[in-house]
Structure formats: structure tokens, C-alpha cells
Amino acid sequence: PQGNALPQRLESVMEVLYLIFNEGFHSNTKENLIRKELCGEAMRLCKMLLKNTHTRTSAAYALFALMCFHSARLEAKTNADNELLNLKHQDRSLWHFPLIELGNTMMNKAVSDPEYSCYHYEAAIAAEHLRAASFEETNWTKILYWYECLYTIQPLPIYVVTMAVVCLQNLDFAAAKSYLDQVEANDLAQRSYLYYGTLSDYYDAIKDTEKAIINIDLALATVINSLEKEYLEKKRDILIA
């Protein structure tokens, strides 16, 4: 594409590349949670954008940085028994630091343009997680700020749910519930289980175990991936106990 058509077409291409990457990083299929070949292919194609002077934009650099940051954690997402591990329980020594360093290099190039894309903010969020030496040392206040920035340019319901998750980590239960009240499970389509799971965490945090179990059951009824289902079943067992 030439002239004014190029930026619009490029934006669509980057959206597709990110969709491909996300399907590899967190698959919607029933059996496979991670599909590394899709992550690799998305990164290969994104690298092609960066090699072309007409498509080498700050947003493309930020997208590639984001892919690097996420890919660095792939090996730690599951344990030896192929069970899903959340950030809190991941072995951070398994994170691939050369990819983190490459992501940092790409981000330095991405911020040369003062106009930030959604990929800039998502990469900033991913970088905050990687920067923390432990889960307990995560700067949740900074992450919430980046999500607020992201939401201003891309108001998606999944970001509202994620902001509720961040508030739960900060023990700000009122703010978490306020965010959850702004969305409905159906707004998340295939990922409606994330809403129910977060709502369950909220009720667990305020010691309302009955409602926590009700919502974890709703999450189990809507989740597709078998590994995520096992993860939710373990959380339910803890609630029941």
C-alpha cells in the first residue's frame, strides 16, 4: 500500500500478528495451552515489518518488544506435570533473559516516538512483571497506571477485569468490585471464565466463600482449555476445604 493507505493497513497487519501470537501464548483450543510455533511465526513476521523502512514504526517495535517479553516466560507457564502456573508460582529462573534484553532494546527504539500505541502500554505492563525479582515485589500501582493508560486508547472489557485483578493484589477490594461492576461476563465472549474467576477471587478475598464457590463453578462451566480447567478445579478444592 502507498501513501495514506499504508498506516491503516499496517495497523490491521499488526492486529493480526498479535492475534496469532496470543493464540500461541494462551490458546483457545481445548488441549493445548501453549503453541510455541505460532508465537515464533508471529515474531518472524513482525521482524519482517521492522526490516522494511516503510513499516518500521514505533508501534511495530513495541509489538515486537511485547512478544519478546511474553515469550521469555513461556517455559515457566507450566510445570513438569504440564499443570498451569500463574505468575505467583512461576519459577523466574526459567525466564529467558536474552529475550528480555532483546525486548528492552526494542522498547528503547519504540519510545523514540512520543505517540504511544496500545502495544507500548502492554509492553510496559509486561516489563513491570519481568522487572520484579519476586511476585511480592511487583509494582502493582505502576501496572494499574499502565492499564489505565491502555484503557484510554483501547477501552476493552478484558482490561477492566484485569484492573480488578490488580486491585485485588493491592488489597483494594472496593476498587476491584467497582471495576467488576462495569462489565458483564458476556462482554468477554470465549474468555468469560476470566470474569467469573476474578469475581470468585474477590469474594474469597472478602471471606464470602459461598459466593466465591458459585463463581468458580460458573468459571468452570465456561472454560474451554483443559489445563485452565484443572487450574480452576484446584482453586475450587481450596475454597471447599
PDB file of C-alpha atoms in Angstrom:
ATOM      1  CA  PRO A   1       0.000   0.000   0.000  1.00  0.00           C
ATOM      2  CA  GLN A   2       1.106   3.536  -0.787  1.00  0.00           C
ATOM      3  CA  GLY A   3       0.556   6.925   0.846  1.00  0.00           C
ATOM      4  CA  ASN A   4      -2.203   7.298   3.434  1.00  0.00           C
ATOM      5  CA  ALA A   5      -3.360   3.700   2.970  1.00  0.00           C
ATOM      6  CA  LEU A   6      -0.165   2.278   4.447  1.00  0.00           C
ATOM      7  CA  PRO A   7      -0.623   3.251   8.142  1.00  0.00           C
ATOM      8  CA  GLN A   8      -4.180   1.902   8.240  1.00  0.00           C
ATOM      9  CA  ARG A   9      -3.237  -1.351   6.541  1.00  0.00           C
ATOM     10  CA  LEU A  10      -0.171  -1.694   8.758  1.00  0.00           C
ATOM     11  CA  GLU A  11      -2.323  -1.324  11.880  1.00  0.00           C
ATOM     12  CA  SER A  12      -4.537  -4.198  10.677  1.00  0.00           C
ATOM     13  CA  VAL A  13      -1.496  -6.357   9.973  1.00  0.00           C
ATOM     14  CA  MET A  14      -0.133  -5.782  13.480  1.00  0.00           C
ATOM     15  CA  GLU A  15      -3.526  -6.664  14.993  1.00  0.00           C
ATOM     16  CA  VAL A  16      -3.475  -9.983  13.130  1.00  0.00           C
ATOM     17  CA  LEU A  17       0.116 -10.701  14.176  1.00  0.00           C
ATOM     18  CA  TYR A  18      -0.796 -10.077  17.802  1.00  0.00           C
ATOM     19  CA  LEU A  19      -3.818 -12.375  17.490  1.00  0.00           C
ATOM     20  CA  ILE A  20      -1.570 -15.099  16.087  1.00  0.00           C
ATOM     21  CA  PHE A  21       0.916 -14.583  18.901  1.00  0.00           C
ATOM     22  CA  ASN A  22      -1.792 -14.634  21.586  1.00  0.00           C
ATOM     23  CA  GLU A  23      -3.220 -17.863  20.224  1.00  0.00           C
ATOM     24  CA  GLY A  24       0.239 -19.336  20.703  1.00  0.00           C
ATOM     25  CA  PHE A  25       0.835 -17.791  24.122  1.00  0.00           C
ATOM     26  CA  HIS A  26      -2.616 -18.595  25.514  1.00  0.00           C
ATOM     27  CA  SER A  27      -4.506 -20.864  23.158  1.00  0.00           C
ATOM     28  CA  ASN A  28      -8.291 -21.105  22.930  1.00  0.00           C
ATOM     29  CA  THR A  29      -8.051 -24.761  21.945  1.00  0.00           C
ATOM     30  CA  LYS A  30      -9.195 -27.459  24.347  1.00  0.00           C
ATOM     31  CA  GLU A  31      -5.977 -29.412  24.852  1.00  0.00           C
ATOM     32  CA  ASN A  32      -3.017 -27.107  24.132  1.00  0.00           C
ATOM     33  CA  LEU A  33      -2.479 -24.080  26.338  1.00  0.00           C
ATOM     34  CA  ILE A  34       0.735 -23.026  24.564  1.00  0.00           C
ATOM     35  CA  ARG A  35       1.564 -23.275  20.846  1.00  0.00           C
ATOM     36  CA  LYS A  36       5.151 -22.105  20.511  1.00  0.00           C
ATOM     37  CA  GLU A  37       5.147 -22.413  16.721  1.00  0.00           C
ATOM     38  CA  LEU A  38       2.500 -19.681  16.486  1.00  0.00           C
ATOM     39  CA  CYS A  39       4.481 -17.397  18.793  1.00  0.00           C
ATOM     40  CA  GLY A  40       7.571 -17.956  16.657  1.00  0.00           C
ATOM     41  CA  GLU A  41       5.733 -17.310  13.413  1.00  0.00           C
ATOM     42  CA  ALA A  42       4.189 -14.083  14.710  1.00  0.00           C
ATOM     43  CA  MET A  43       7.631 -12.874  15.801  1.00  0.00           C
ATOM     44  CA  ARG A  44       9.162 -13.804  12.435  1.00  0.00           C
ATOM     45  CA  LEU A  45       6.530 -11.806  10.580  1.00  0.00           C
ATOM     46  CA  CYS A  46       6.833  -8.866  12.971  1.00  0.00           C
ATOM     47  CA  LYS A  47      10.595  -8.861  12.409  1.00  0.00           C
ATOM     48  CA  MET A  48       9.873  -8.541   8.675  1.00  0.00           C
ATOM     49  CA  LEU A  49       7.966  -5.320   9.389  1.00  0.00           C
ATOM     50  CA  LEU A  50      10.996  -3.960  11.233  1.00  0.00           C
ATOM     51  CA  LYS A  51      13.316  -4.785   8.317  1.00  0.00           C
ATOM     52  CA  ASN A  52      11.251  -2.674   5.919  1.00  0.00           C
ATOM     53  CA  THR A  53      11.807   1.076   6.206  1.00  0.00           C
ATOM     54  CA  HIS A  54       8.178   1.779   5.264  1.00  0.00           C
ATOM     55  CA  THR A  55       6.764  -0.411   8.058  1.00  0.00           C
ATOM     56  CA  ARG A  56       9.447   0.141  10.729  1.00  0.00           C
ATOM     57  CA  THR A  57       7.283   2.174  13.117  1.00  0.00           C
ATOM     58  CA  SER A  58       7.439   2.739  16.871  1.00  0.00           C
ATOM     59  CA  ALA A  59       4.272   0.626  17.254  1.00  0.00           C
ATOM     60  CA  ALA A  60       5.921  -2.260  15.372  1.00  0.00           C
ATOM     61  CA  TYR A  61       8.954  -2.010  17.664  1.00  0.00           C
ATOM     62  CA  ALA A  62       6.640  -2.012  20.705  1.00  0.00           C
ATOM     63  CA  LEU A  63       4.742  -5.034  19.387  1.00  0.00           C
ATOM     64  CA  PHE A  64       7.965  -6.964  18.876  1.00  0.00           C
ATOM     65  CA  ALA A  65       9.144  -5.973  22.370  1.00  0.00           C
ATOM     66  CA  LEU A  66       5.849  -7.210  23.808  1.00  0.00           C
ATOM     67  CA  MET A  67       6.253 -10.540  22.015  1.00  0.00           C
ATOM     68  CA  CYS A  68       9.792 -10.843  23.396  1.00  0.00           C
ATOM     69  CA  PHE A  69       8.640 -10.138  26.954  1.00  0.00           C
ATOM     70  CA  HIS A  70       5.827 -12.685  26.793  1.00  0.00           C
ATOM     71  CA  SER A  71       7.919 -15.331  25.023  1.00  0.00           C
ATOM     72  CA  ALA A  72      10.548 -15.040  27.751  1.00  0.00           C
ATOM     73  CA  ARG A  73       8.057 -16.599  30.192  1.00  0.00           C
ATOM     74  CA  LEU A  74       6.817 -19.470  28.028  1.00  0.00           C
ATOM     75  CA  GLU A  75       8.917 -22.185  29.684  1.00  0.00           C
ATOM     76  CA  ALA A  76       7.688 -21.171  33.150  1.00  0.00           C
ATOM     77  CA  LYS A  77       3.957 -21.172  32.355  1.00  0.00           C
ATOM     78  CA  THR A  78       3.597 -24.895  33.095  1.00  0.00           C
ATOM     79  CA  ASN A  79       5.390 -27.276  35.447  1.00  0.00           C
ATOM     80  CA  ALA A  80       6.884 -30.726  34.848  1.00  0.00           C
ATOM     81  CA  ASP A  81       3.400 -32.267  35.170  1.00  0.00           C
ATOM     82  CA  ASN A  82       2.056 -29.900  32.478  1.00  0.00           C
ATOM     83  CA  GLU A  83      -0.002 -28.008  35.046  1.00  0.00           C
ATOM     84  CA  LEU A  84      -0.727 -24.332  34.537  1.00  0.00           C
ATOM     85  CA  LEU A  85       1.223 -21.965  36.799  1.00  0.00           C
ATOM     86  CA  ASN A  86       0.217 -18.374  37.409  1.00  0.00           C
ATOM     87  CA  LEU A  87       2.793 -15.591  37.792  1.00  0.00           C
ATOM     88  CA  LYS A  88       2.931 -16.046  41.541  1.00  0.00           C
ATOM     89  CA  HIS A  89       4.082 -19.658  41.283  1.00  0.00           C
ATOM     90  CA  GLN A  90       6.305 -19.487  38.206  1.00  0.00           C
ATOM     91  CA  ASP A  91       9.996 -20.306  38.552  1.00  0.00           C
ATOM     92  CA  ARG A  92      11.529 -16.993  37.484  1.00  0.00           C
ATOM     93  CA  SER A  93      14.897 -18.631  36.933  1.00  0.00           C
ATOM     94  CA  LEU A  94      13.310 -20.281  33.859  1.00  0.00           C
ATOM     95  CA  TRP A  95      12.570 -16.929  32.252  1.00  0.00           C
ATOM     96  CA  HIS A  96      14.686 -16.453  29.133  1.00  0.00           C
ATOM     97  CA  PHE A  97      16.731 -13.345  29.843  1.00  0.00           C
ATOM     98  CA  PRO A  98      18.228 -12.901  26.330  1.00  0.00           C
ATOM     99  CA  LEU A  99      14.664 -12.380  25.089  1.00  0.00           C
ATOM    100  CA  ILE A 100      14.033  -9.876  27.888  1.00  0.00           C
ATOM    101  CA  GLU A 101      17.172  -7.971  26.890  1.00  0.00           C
ATOM    102  CA  LEU A 102      16.079  -8.003  23.238  1.00  0.00           C
ATOM    103  CA  GLY A 103      12.668  -6.711  24.302  1.00  0.00           C
ATOM    104  CA  ASN A 104      14.308  -3.891  26.252  1.00  0.00           C
ATOM    105  CA  THR A 105      16.340  -2.930  23.168  1.00  0.00           C
ATOM    106  CA  MET A 106      13.188  -2.888  21.057  1.00  0.00           C
ATOM    107  CA  MET A 107      11.365  -0.772  23.643  1.00  0.00           C
ATOM    108  CA  ASN A 108      14.160   1.805  23.635  1.00  0.00           C
ATOM    109  CA  LYS A 109      13.577   2.178  19.901  1.00  0.00           C
ATOM    110  CA  ALA A 110       9.797   2.167  20.334  1.00  0.00           C
ATOM    111  CA  VAL A 111       9.758   5.152  22.692  1.00  0.00           C
ATOM    112  CA  SER A 112      11.704   7.366  20.280  1.00  0.00           C
ATOM    113  CA  ASP A 113       8.269   8.456  19.017  1.00  0.00           C
ATOM    114  CA  PRO A 114       6.241  10.293  21.701  1.00  0.00           C
ATOM    115  CA  GLU A 115       2.949   8.901  20.341  1.00  0.00           C
ATOM    116  CA  TYR A 116       2.306   5.605  22.117  1.00  0.00           C
ATOM    117  CA  SER A 117       0.195   2.712  20.836  1.00  0.00           C
ATOM    118  CA  CYS A 118      -1.615   0.012  22.781  1.00  0.00           C
ATOM    119  CA  TYR A 119       1.460  -2.167  22.247  1.00  0.00           C
ATOM    120  CA  HIS A 120       3.625   0.373  24.092  1.00  0.00           C
ATOM    121  CA  TYR A 121       1.431   0.158  27.174  1.00  0.00           C
ATOM    122  CA  GLU A 122       1.056  -3.626  27.042  1.00  0.00           C
ATOM    123  CA  ALA A 123       4.819  -3.972  26.733  1.00  0.00           C
ATOM    124  CA  ALA A 124       5.269  -1.611  29.688  1.00  0.00           C
ATOM    125  CA  ILE A 125       2.962  -3.834  31.761  1.00  0.00           C
ATOM    126  CA  ALA A 126       4.837  -6.979  30.745  1.00  0.00           C
ATOM    127  CA  ALA A 127       8.142  -5.277  31.564  1.00  0.00           C
ATOM    128  CA  GLU A 128       6.937  -4.411  35.075  1.00  0.00           C
ATOM    129  CA  HIS A 129       6.234  -8.090  35.749  1.00  0.00           C
ATOM    130  CA  LEU A 130       9.658  -9.079  34.432  1.00  0.00           C
ATOM    131  CA  ARG A 131      11.376  -6.350  36.430  1.00  0.00           C
ATOM    132  CA  ALA A 132      10.106  -7.695  39.761  1.00  0.00           C
ATOM    133  CA  ALA A 133      12.538 -10.056  41.491  1.00  0.00           C
ATOM    134  CA  SER A 134       9.559 -11.870  43.042  1.00  0.00           C
ATOM    135  CA  PHE A 135       5.787 -11.791  42.795  1.00  0.00           C
ATOM    136  CA  GLU A 136       5.606  -9.993  46.128  1.00  0.00           C
ATOM    137  CA  GLU A 137       7.858  -7.221  44.822  1.00  0.00           C
ATOM    138  CA  THR A 138       5.635  -6.479  41.820  1.00  0.00           C
ATOM    139  CA  ASN A 139       4.789  -2.796  41.457  1.00  0.00           C
ATOM    140  CA  TRP A 140       1.020  -3.210  41.167  1.00  0.00           C
ATOM    141  CA  THR A 141       0.405   0.537  41.417  1.00  0.00           C
ATOM    142  CA  LYS A 142       2.540   1.143  38.328  1.00  0.00           C
ATOM    143  CA  ILE A 143       0.853  -1.725  36.490  1.00  0.00           C
ATOM    144  CA  LEU A 144      -2.580  -0.282  37.282  1.00  0.00           C
ATOM    145  CA  TYR A 145      -1.419   3.074  35.911  1.00  0.00           C
ATOM    146  CA  TRP A 146      -0.289   1.475  32.643  1.00  0.00           C
ATOM    147  CA  TYR A 147      -3.612  -0.357  32.330  1.00  0.00           C
ATOM    148  CA  GLU A 148      -5.470   2.919  32.839  1.00  0.00           C
ATOM    149  CA  CYS A 149      -3.385   4.468  30.049  1.00  0.00           C
ATOM    150  CA  LEU A 150      -4.059   1.457  27.839  1.00  0.00           C
ATOM    151  CA  TYR A 151      -7.791   1.632  28.505  1.00  0.00           C
ATOM    152  CA  THR A 152      -7.951   5.282  27.417  1.00  0.00           C
ATOM    153  CA  ILE A 153      -6.861   4.363  23.887  1.00  0.00           C
ATOM    154  CA  GLN A 154      -8.376   0.871  23.718  1.00  0.00           C
ATOM    155  CA  PRO A 155     -11.397   0.518  26.048  1.00  0.00           C
ATOM    156  CA  LEU A 156     -11.774  -3.265  26.113  1.00  0.00           C
ATOM    157  CA  PRO A 157     -13.699  -5.097  28.872  1.00  0.00           C
ATOM    158  CA  ILE A 158     -10.822  -7.520  29.478  1.00  0.00           C
ATOM    159  CA  TYR A 159      -8.689  -4.582  30.661  1.00  0.00           C
ATOM    160  CA  VAL A 160     -11.368  -3.631  33.192  1.00  0.00           C
ATOM    161  CA  VAL A 161     -11.328  -7.172  34.578  1.00  0.00           C
ATOM    162  CA  THR A 162      -7.537  -7.119  34.696  1.00  0.00           C
ATOM    163  CA  MET A 163      -7.579  -3.809  36.574  1.00  0.00           C
ATOM    164  CA  ALA A 164      -9.824  -5.520  39.114  1.00  0.00           C
ATOM    165  CA  VAL A 165      -7.222  -8.294  39.438  1.00  0.00           C
ATOM    166  CA  VAL A 166      -4.512  -5.688  40.043  1.00  0.00           C
ATOM    167  CA  CYS A 167      -6.637  -4.003  42.723  1.00  0.00           C
ATOM    168  CA  LEU A 168      -7.068  -7.364  44.463  1.00  0.00           C
ATOM    169  CA  GLN A 169      -3.284  -7.685  44.586  1.00  0.00           C
ATOM    170  CA  ASN A 170      -3.167  -4.223  46.160  1.00  0.00           C
ATOM    171  CA  LEU A 171      -5.839  -5.314  48.673  1.00  0.00           C
ATOM    172  CA  ASP A 172      -8.105  -2.541  47.380  1.00  0.00           C
ATOM    173  CA  PHE A 173     -11.250  -4.658  47.376  1.00  0.00           C
ATOM    174  CA  ALA A 174     -13.698  -1.785  46.887  1.00  0.00           C
ATOM    175  CA  ALA A 175     -11.905  -0.631  43.743  1.00  0.00           C
ATOM    176  CA  ALA A 176     -11.764  -4.218  42.458  1.00  0.00           C
ATOM    177  CA  LYS A 177     -15.528  -4.622  42.855  1.00  0.00           C
ATOM    178  CA  SER A 178     -16.099  -1.237  41.219  1.00  0.00           C
ATOM    179  CA  TYR A 179     -14.226  -2.401  38.120  1.00  0.00           C
ATOM    180  CA  LEU A 180     -16.055  -5.747  38.037  1.00  0.00           C
ATOM    181  CA  ASP A 181     -19.397  -3.965  38.238  1.00  0.00           C
ATOM    182  CA  GLN A 182     -18.558  -2.178  34.994  1.00  0.00           C
ATOM    183  CA  VAL A 183     -18.540  -5.359  32.895  1.00  0.00           C
ATOM    184  CA  GLU A 184     -20.566  -8.499  32.343  1.00  0.00           C
ATOM    185  CA  ALA A 185     -19.287 -11.978  31.656  1.00  0.00           C
ATOM    186  CA  ASN A 186     -20.755 -11.978  28.130  1.00  0.00           C
ATOM    187  CA  ASP A 187     -18.586  -8.966  27.263  1.00  0.00           C
ATOM    188  CA  LEU A 188     -15.584 -11.303  27.286  1.00  0.00           C
ATOM    189  CA  ALA A 189     -17.121 -13.890  24.947  1.00  0.00           C
ATOM    190  CA  GLN A 190     -14.883 -17.019  24.991  1.00  0.00           C
ATOM    191  CA  ARG A 191     -12.963 -15.697  27.974  1.00  0.00           C
ATOM    192  CA  SER A 192     -15.998 -15.133  30.198  1.00  0.00           C
ATOM    193  CA  TYR A 193     -14.460 -17.594  32.662  1.00  0.00           C
ATOM    194  CA  LEU A 194     -11.854 -14.930  33.472  1.00  0.00           C
ATOM    195  CA  TYR A 195     -14.612 -12.638  34.738  1.00  0.00           C
ATOM    196  CA  TYR A 196     -16.134 -15.358  36.915  1.00  0.00           C
ATOM    197  CA  GLY A 197     -12.720 -16.413  38.164  1.00  0.00           C
ATOM    198  CA  THR A 198     -11.842 -12.858  39.161  1.00  0.00           C
ATOM    199  CA  LEU A 199     -15.218 -12.385  40.834  1.00  0.00           C
ATOM    200  CA  SER A 200     -14.569 -15.603  42.759  1.00  0.00           C
ATOM    201  CA  ASP A 201     -11.197 -14.241  43.888  1.00  0.00           C
ATOM    202  CA  TYR A 202     -12.901 -11.044  45.045  1.00  0.00           C
ATOM    203  CA  TYR A 203     -15.450 -12.905  47.165  1.00  0.00           C
ATOM    204  CA  ASP A 204     -12.721 -15.146  48.534  1.00  0.00           C
ATOM    205  CA  ALA A 205     -10.726 -12.046  49.496  1.00  0.00           C
ATOM    206  CA  ILE A 206     -13.660 -10.598  51.450  1.00  0.00           C
ATOM    207  CA  LYS A 207     -14.322 -14.001  53.090  1.00  0.00           C
ATOM    208  CA  ASP A 208     -17.599 -14.734  51.287  1.00  0.00           C
ATOM    209  CA  THR A 209     -16.754 -18.338  50.462  1.00  0.00           C
ATOM    210  CA  GLU A 210     -20.261 -19.265  49.298  1.00  0.00           C
ATOM    211  CA  LYS A 211     -20.272 -16.665  46.515  1.00  0.00           C
ATOM    212  CA  ALA A 212     -16.662 -17.492  45.707  1.00  0.00           C
ATOM    213  CA  ILE A 213     -17.633 -21.125  45.055  1.00  0.00           C
ATOM    214  CA  ILE A 214     -20.685 -20.099  42.992  1.00  0.00           C
ATOM    215  CA  ASN A 215     -18.499 -18.006  40.699  1.00  0.00           C
ATOM    216  CA  ILE A 216     -15.699 -20.547  40.401  1.00  0.00           C
ATOM    217  CA  ASP A 217     -18.382 -23.032  39.301  1.00  0.00           C
ATOM    218  CA  LEU A 218     -19.516 -20.554  36.642  1.00  0.00           C
ATOM    219  CA  ALA A 219     -15.896 -20.211  35.522  1.00  0.00           C
ATOM    220  CA  LEU A 220     -15.590 -23.995  35.271  1.00  0.00           C
ATOM    221  CA  ALA A 221     -18.784 -24.164  33.232  1.00  0.00           C
ATOM    222  CA  THR A 222     -17.444 -21.725  30.638  1.00  0.00           C
ATOM    223  CA  VAL A 223     -13.721 -22.538  30.403  1.00  0.00           C
ATOM    224  CA  ILE A 224     -12.606 -24.491  27.328  1.00  0.00           C
ATOM    225  CA  ASN A 225      -8.948 -25.316  27.787  1.00  0.00           C
ATOM    226  CA  SER A 226      -8.340 -28.460  29.838  1.00  0.00           C
ATOM    227  CA  LEU A 227      -5.248 -27.094  31.641  1.00  0.00           C
ATOM    228  CA  GLU A 228      -7.107 -23.978  32.712  1.00  0.00           C
ATOM    229  CA  LYS A 229      -9.998 -26.139  33.835  1.00  0.00           C
ATOM    230  CA  GLU A 230      -7.669 -28.189  36.033  1.00  0.00           C
ATOM    231  CA  TYR A 231      -6.240 -24.964  37.452  1.00  0.00           C
ATOM    232  CA  LEU A 232      -9.740 -23.702  38.336  1.00  0.00           C
ATOM    233  CA  GLU A 233     -10.708 -27.076  39.819  1.00  0.00           C
ATOM    234  CA  LYS A 234      -7.738 -26.853  42.201  1.00  0.00           C
ATOM    235  CA  LYS A 235      -8.835 -23.356  43.257  1.00  0.00           C
ATOM    236  CA  ARG A 236     -12.318 -24.744  43.885  1.00  0.00           C
ATOM    237  CA  ASP A 237     -10.908 -27.554  46.012  1.00  0.00           C
ATOM    238  CA  ILE A 238      -9.088 -24.970  48.132  1.00  0.00           C
ATOM    239  CA  LEU A 239     -12.290 -22.967  48.564  1.00  0.00           C
ATOM    240  CA  ILE A 240     -14.239 -26.075  49.582  1.00  0.00           C
ATOM    241  CA  ALA A 241     -11.527 -27.051  52.089  1.00  0.00           C
TER     242      ALA A 241
END
